[in-house]
XYZ file of C-alpha atoms in Angstrom:
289
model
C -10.517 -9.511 13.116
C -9.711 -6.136 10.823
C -6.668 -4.779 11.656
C -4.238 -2.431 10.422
C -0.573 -3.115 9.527
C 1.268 -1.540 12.449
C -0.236 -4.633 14.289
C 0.782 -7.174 12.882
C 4.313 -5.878 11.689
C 5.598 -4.372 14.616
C 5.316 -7.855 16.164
C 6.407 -9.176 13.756
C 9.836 -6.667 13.459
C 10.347 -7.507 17.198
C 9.997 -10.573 16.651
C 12.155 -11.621 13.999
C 9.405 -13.392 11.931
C 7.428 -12.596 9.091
C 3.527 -11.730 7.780
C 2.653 -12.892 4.363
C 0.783 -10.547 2.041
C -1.442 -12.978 -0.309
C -3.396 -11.337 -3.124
C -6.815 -12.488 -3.001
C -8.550 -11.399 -6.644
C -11.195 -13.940 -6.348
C -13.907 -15.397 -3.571
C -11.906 -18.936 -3.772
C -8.309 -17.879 -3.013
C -9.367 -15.504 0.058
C -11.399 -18.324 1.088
C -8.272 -20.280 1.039
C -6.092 -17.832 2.359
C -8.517 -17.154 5.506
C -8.589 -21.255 6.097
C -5.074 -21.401 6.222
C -4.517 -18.261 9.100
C -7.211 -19.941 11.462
C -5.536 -22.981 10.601
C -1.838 -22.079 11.897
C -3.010 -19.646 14.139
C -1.135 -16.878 12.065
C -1.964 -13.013 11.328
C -2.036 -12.493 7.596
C -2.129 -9.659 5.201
C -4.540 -10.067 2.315
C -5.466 -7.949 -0.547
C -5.211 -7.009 -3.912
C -3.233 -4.734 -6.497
C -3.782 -1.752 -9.420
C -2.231 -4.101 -11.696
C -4.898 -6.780 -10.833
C -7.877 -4.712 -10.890
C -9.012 -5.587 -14.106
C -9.530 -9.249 -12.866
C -11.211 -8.004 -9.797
C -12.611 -4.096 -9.602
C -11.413 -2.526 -6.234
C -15.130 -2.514 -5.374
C -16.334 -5.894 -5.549
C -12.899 -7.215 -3.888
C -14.374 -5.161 -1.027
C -17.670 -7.106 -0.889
C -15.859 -10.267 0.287
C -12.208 -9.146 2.202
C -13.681 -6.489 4.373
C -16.424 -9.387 6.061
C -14.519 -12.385 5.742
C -11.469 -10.394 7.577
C -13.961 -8.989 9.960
C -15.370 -12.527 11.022
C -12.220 -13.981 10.990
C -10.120 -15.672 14.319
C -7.193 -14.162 13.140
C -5.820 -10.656 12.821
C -6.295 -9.860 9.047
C -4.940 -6.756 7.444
C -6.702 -6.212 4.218
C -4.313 -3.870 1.990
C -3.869 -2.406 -1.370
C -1.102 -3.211 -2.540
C 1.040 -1.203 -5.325
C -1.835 1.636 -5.971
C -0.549 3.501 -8.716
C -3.029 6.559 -8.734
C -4.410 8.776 -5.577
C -7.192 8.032 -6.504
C -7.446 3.912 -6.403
C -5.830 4.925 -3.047
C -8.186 6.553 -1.447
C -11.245 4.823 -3.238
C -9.734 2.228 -0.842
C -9.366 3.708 1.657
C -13.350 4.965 1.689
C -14.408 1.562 1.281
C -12.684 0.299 4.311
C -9.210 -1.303 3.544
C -7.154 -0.832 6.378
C -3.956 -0.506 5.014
C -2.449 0.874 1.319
C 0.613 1.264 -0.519
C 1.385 4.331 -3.002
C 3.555 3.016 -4.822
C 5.824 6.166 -6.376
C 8.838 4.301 -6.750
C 9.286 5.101 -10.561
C 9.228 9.231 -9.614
C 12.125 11.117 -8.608
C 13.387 10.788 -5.393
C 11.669 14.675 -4.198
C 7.938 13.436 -6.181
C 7.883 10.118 -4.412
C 8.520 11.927 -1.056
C 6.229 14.632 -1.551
C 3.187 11.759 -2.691
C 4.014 9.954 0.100
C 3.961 12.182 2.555
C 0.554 13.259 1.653
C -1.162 10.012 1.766
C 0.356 8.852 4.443
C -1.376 11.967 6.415
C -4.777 10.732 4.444
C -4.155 7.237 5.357
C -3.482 7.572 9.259
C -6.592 9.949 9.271
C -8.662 6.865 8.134
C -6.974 4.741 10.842
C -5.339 3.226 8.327
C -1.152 2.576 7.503
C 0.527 3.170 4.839
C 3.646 1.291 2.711
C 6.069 3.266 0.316
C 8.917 1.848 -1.616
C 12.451 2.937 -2.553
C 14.609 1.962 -5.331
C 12.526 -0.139 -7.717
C 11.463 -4.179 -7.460
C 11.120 -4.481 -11.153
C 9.809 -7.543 -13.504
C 11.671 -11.077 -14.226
C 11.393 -10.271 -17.899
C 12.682 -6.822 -17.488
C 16.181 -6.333 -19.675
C 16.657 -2.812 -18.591
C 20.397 -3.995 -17.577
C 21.943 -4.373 -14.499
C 19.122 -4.357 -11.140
C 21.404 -3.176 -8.940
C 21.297 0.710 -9.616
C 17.464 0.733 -8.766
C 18.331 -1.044 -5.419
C 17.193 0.716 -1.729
C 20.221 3.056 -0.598
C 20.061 2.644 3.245
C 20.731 6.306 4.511
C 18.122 7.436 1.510
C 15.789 4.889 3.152
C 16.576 6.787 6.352
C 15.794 9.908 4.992
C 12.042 8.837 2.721
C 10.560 7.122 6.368
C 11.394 10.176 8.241
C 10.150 12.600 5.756
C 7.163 10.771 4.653
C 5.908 8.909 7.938
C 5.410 5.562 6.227
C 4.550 2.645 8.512
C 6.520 0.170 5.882
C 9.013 -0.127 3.496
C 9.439 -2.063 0.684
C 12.625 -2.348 -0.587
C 14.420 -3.372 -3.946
C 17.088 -5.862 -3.148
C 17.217 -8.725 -5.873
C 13.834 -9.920 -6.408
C 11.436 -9.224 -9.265
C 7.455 -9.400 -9.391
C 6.356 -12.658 -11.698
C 7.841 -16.075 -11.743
C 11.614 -16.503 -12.256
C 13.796 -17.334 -15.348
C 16.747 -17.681 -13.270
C 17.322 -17.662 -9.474
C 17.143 -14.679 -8.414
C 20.577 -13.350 -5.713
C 19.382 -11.118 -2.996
C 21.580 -9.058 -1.133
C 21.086 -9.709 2.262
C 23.691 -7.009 3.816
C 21.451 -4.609 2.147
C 18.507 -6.109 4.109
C 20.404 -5.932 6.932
C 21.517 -2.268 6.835
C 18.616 -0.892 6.147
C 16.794 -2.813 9.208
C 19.762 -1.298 11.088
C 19.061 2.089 9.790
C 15.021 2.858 10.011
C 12.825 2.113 12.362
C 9.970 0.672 10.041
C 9.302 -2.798 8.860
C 10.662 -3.615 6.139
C 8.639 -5.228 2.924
C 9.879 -8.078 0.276
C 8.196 -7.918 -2.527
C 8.607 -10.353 -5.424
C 8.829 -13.088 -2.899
C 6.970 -16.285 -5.420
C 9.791 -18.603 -6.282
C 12.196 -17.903 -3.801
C 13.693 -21.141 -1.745
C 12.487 -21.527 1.670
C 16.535 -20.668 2.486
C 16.180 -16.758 0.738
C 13.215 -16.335 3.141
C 14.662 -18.117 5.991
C 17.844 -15.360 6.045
C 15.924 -12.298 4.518
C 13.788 -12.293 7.744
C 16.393 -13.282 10.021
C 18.449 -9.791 8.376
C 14.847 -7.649 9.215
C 12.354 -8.117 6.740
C 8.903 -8.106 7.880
C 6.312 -9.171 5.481
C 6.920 -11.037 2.200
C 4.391 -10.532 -0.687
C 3.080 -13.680 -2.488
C 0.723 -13.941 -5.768
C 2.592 -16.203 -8.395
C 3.020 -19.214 -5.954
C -0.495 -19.465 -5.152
C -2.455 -18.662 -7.844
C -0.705 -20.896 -9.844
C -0.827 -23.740 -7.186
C -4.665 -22.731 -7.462
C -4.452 -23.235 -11.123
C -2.729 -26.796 -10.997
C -4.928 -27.852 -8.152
C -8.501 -27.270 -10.409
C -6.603 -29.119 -13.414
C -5.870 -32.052 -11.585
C -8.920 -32.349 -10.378
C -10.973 -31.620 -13.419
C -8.872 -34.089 -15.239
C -9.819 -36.808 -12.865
C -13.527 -36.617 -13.672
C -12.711 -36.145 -17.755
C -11.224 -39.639 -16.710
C -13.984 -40.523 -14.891
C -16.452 -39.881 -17.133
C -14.403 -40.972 -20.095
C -14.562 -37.858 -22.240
C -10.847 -38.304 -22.695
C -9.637 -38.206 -26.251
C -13.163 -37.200 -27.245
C -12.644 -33.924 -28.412
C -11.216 -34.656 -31.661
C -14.479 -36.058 -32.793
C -16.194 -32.723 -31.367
C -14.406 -31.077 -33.331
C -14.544 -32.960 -36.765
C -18.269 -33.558 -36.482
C -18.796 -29.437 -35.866
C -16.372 -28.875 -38.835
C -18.680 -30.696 -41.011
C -21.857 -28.905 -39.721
C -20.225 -25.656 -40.228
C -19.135 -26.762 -43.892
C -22.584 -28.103 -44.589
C -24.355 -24.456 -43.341
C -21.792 -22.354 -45.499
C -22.828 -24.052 -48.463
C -26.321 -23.541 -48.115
C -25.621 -20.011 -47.219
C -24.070 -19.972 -50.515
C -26.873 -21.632 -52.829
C -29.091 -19.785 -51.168
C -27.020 -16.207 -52.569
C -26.943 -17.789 -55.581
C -30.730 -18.532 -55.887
C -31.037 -15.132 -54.760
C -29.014 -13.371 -57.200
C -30.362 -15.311 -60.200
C -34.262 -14.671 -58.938
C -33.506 -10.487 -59.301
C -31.961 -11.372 -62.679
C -35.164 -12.559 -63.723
C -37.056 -9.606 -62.657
């Protein structure tokens, strides 16, 4: 079933559990994704990013979300998540996604309001919600210095939900988007005083490679959805190797590449030379003449 995020969050906020957002760029991992909702009996956010496009064109991704989250047994929100430009915004919002984020995080504090604001009226006019974000959940290989000046200020979060009429908030408290170099230390007073302080859910993103503990205690301080990519795609990833390498095994191509490639080095030595008598035959025959 198609629903927005206000129903599945606020639930969720009251609660005192969590909805994971799973970015689906290909037919296989919403298939996956979908399986594992019906399975548990869980609502589930699914969706895709701006920075992920190129993989998967906001169009196509629409072809399968929108009528697998339709058919589904579950309550499925299918979301952009982290659009960049109005206009990958609202292209998804024509084609149907039910929920977006505008993601302004890197303006100053008066731009980021004033985007906001406007496509959150856009958004609710589509039936759909709409997720902002305040301070700034950067990269794991980002050495701009110390992460702790872009993190959410709790009476500014105040402030952006009331001004811009967002339905969710994602906040910058210690994580980073990617997979971790060190261990990441979230600061879970933070998550608490801004769950104290606005009356939204509240979104984690950068949540791949966090220990089941961080999760366990940044929901129980109020957050309400945790975005995951790294953790499954690349348990995706390892799952295909293992079983591809069982069949190499299988069908004893193992090791066998070596001789591939020695036999086509020869072929490809043997054609350049008779590319080059050839030129040479060549050359001498417009001597002659």
């Amino acid at each position: 079933m198609l629903v927005n995020m206000n129903q599945v969050l606020i639930p969720a906020k009251k609660g005192k559990y969590a909805v994971g957002l799973f970015n689906a760029v290909n037919l296989e991992l919403a298939r996956g994704i979908i399986a594992a909702a019906e399975s548990l009996r869980s609502p589930v956010i699914m969706g895709t990013a701006e920075v992920l496009l190129p993989y998967g064109p906001l169009e196509e991704v629409s072809y399968y979300l929108l009528p697998m989250a339709k058919k589904a047994s579950v309550p499925v929100v299918i979301h952009l998540d982290h659009g960049l430009k109005k206009e990958t915004c609202l292209k998804a919002l024509e084609l149907g996604f039910s929920s977006i984020m505008y993601d302004c995080s890197t303006d100053s504090y008066e731009e980021n309001v004033e985007k906001v604001r406007e496509m959150a009226e856009i958004a609710h006019s589509y039936g759909a919600t709409i997720e902002g974000e305040l301070g700034h959940v950067g990269d794991t290989d980002d050495n701009s210095g110390d992460p702790s000046k872009f993190y959410t200020d709790p009476l500014v979060a105040k402030d952006f939900v009331e001004k811009t009429g967002v339905d969710a908030l994602a906040i910058a408290v210690g994580t980073a988007h990617g997979a971790y170099k060190l261990p990441p230390k979230l600061d879970f007073e933070r998550i608490r005083t801004i769950a104290n302080t606005v009356n939204v859910p509240l979104v984690l993103h950068g949540g791949s490679g966090l220990t089941d503990s961080d999760f366990n205690r940044a929901i129980h301080e109020g957050i309400s959805k945790v975005n995951i990519f790294t953790d499954i795609n690349v348990a995706a990833v390892e799952a295909v190797k293992q079983e591809a390498e069982k069949k190499m095994k299988l069908f004893s191509s193992v090791n066998k590449a070596n001789e591939v490639l020695s036999h086509d080095s020869k072929m490809i030595t043997d054609a350049d030379v008779q590319k080059i008598v050839q030129m040479v035959i060549a050359e001498l025959i417009k001597k002659r003449n």
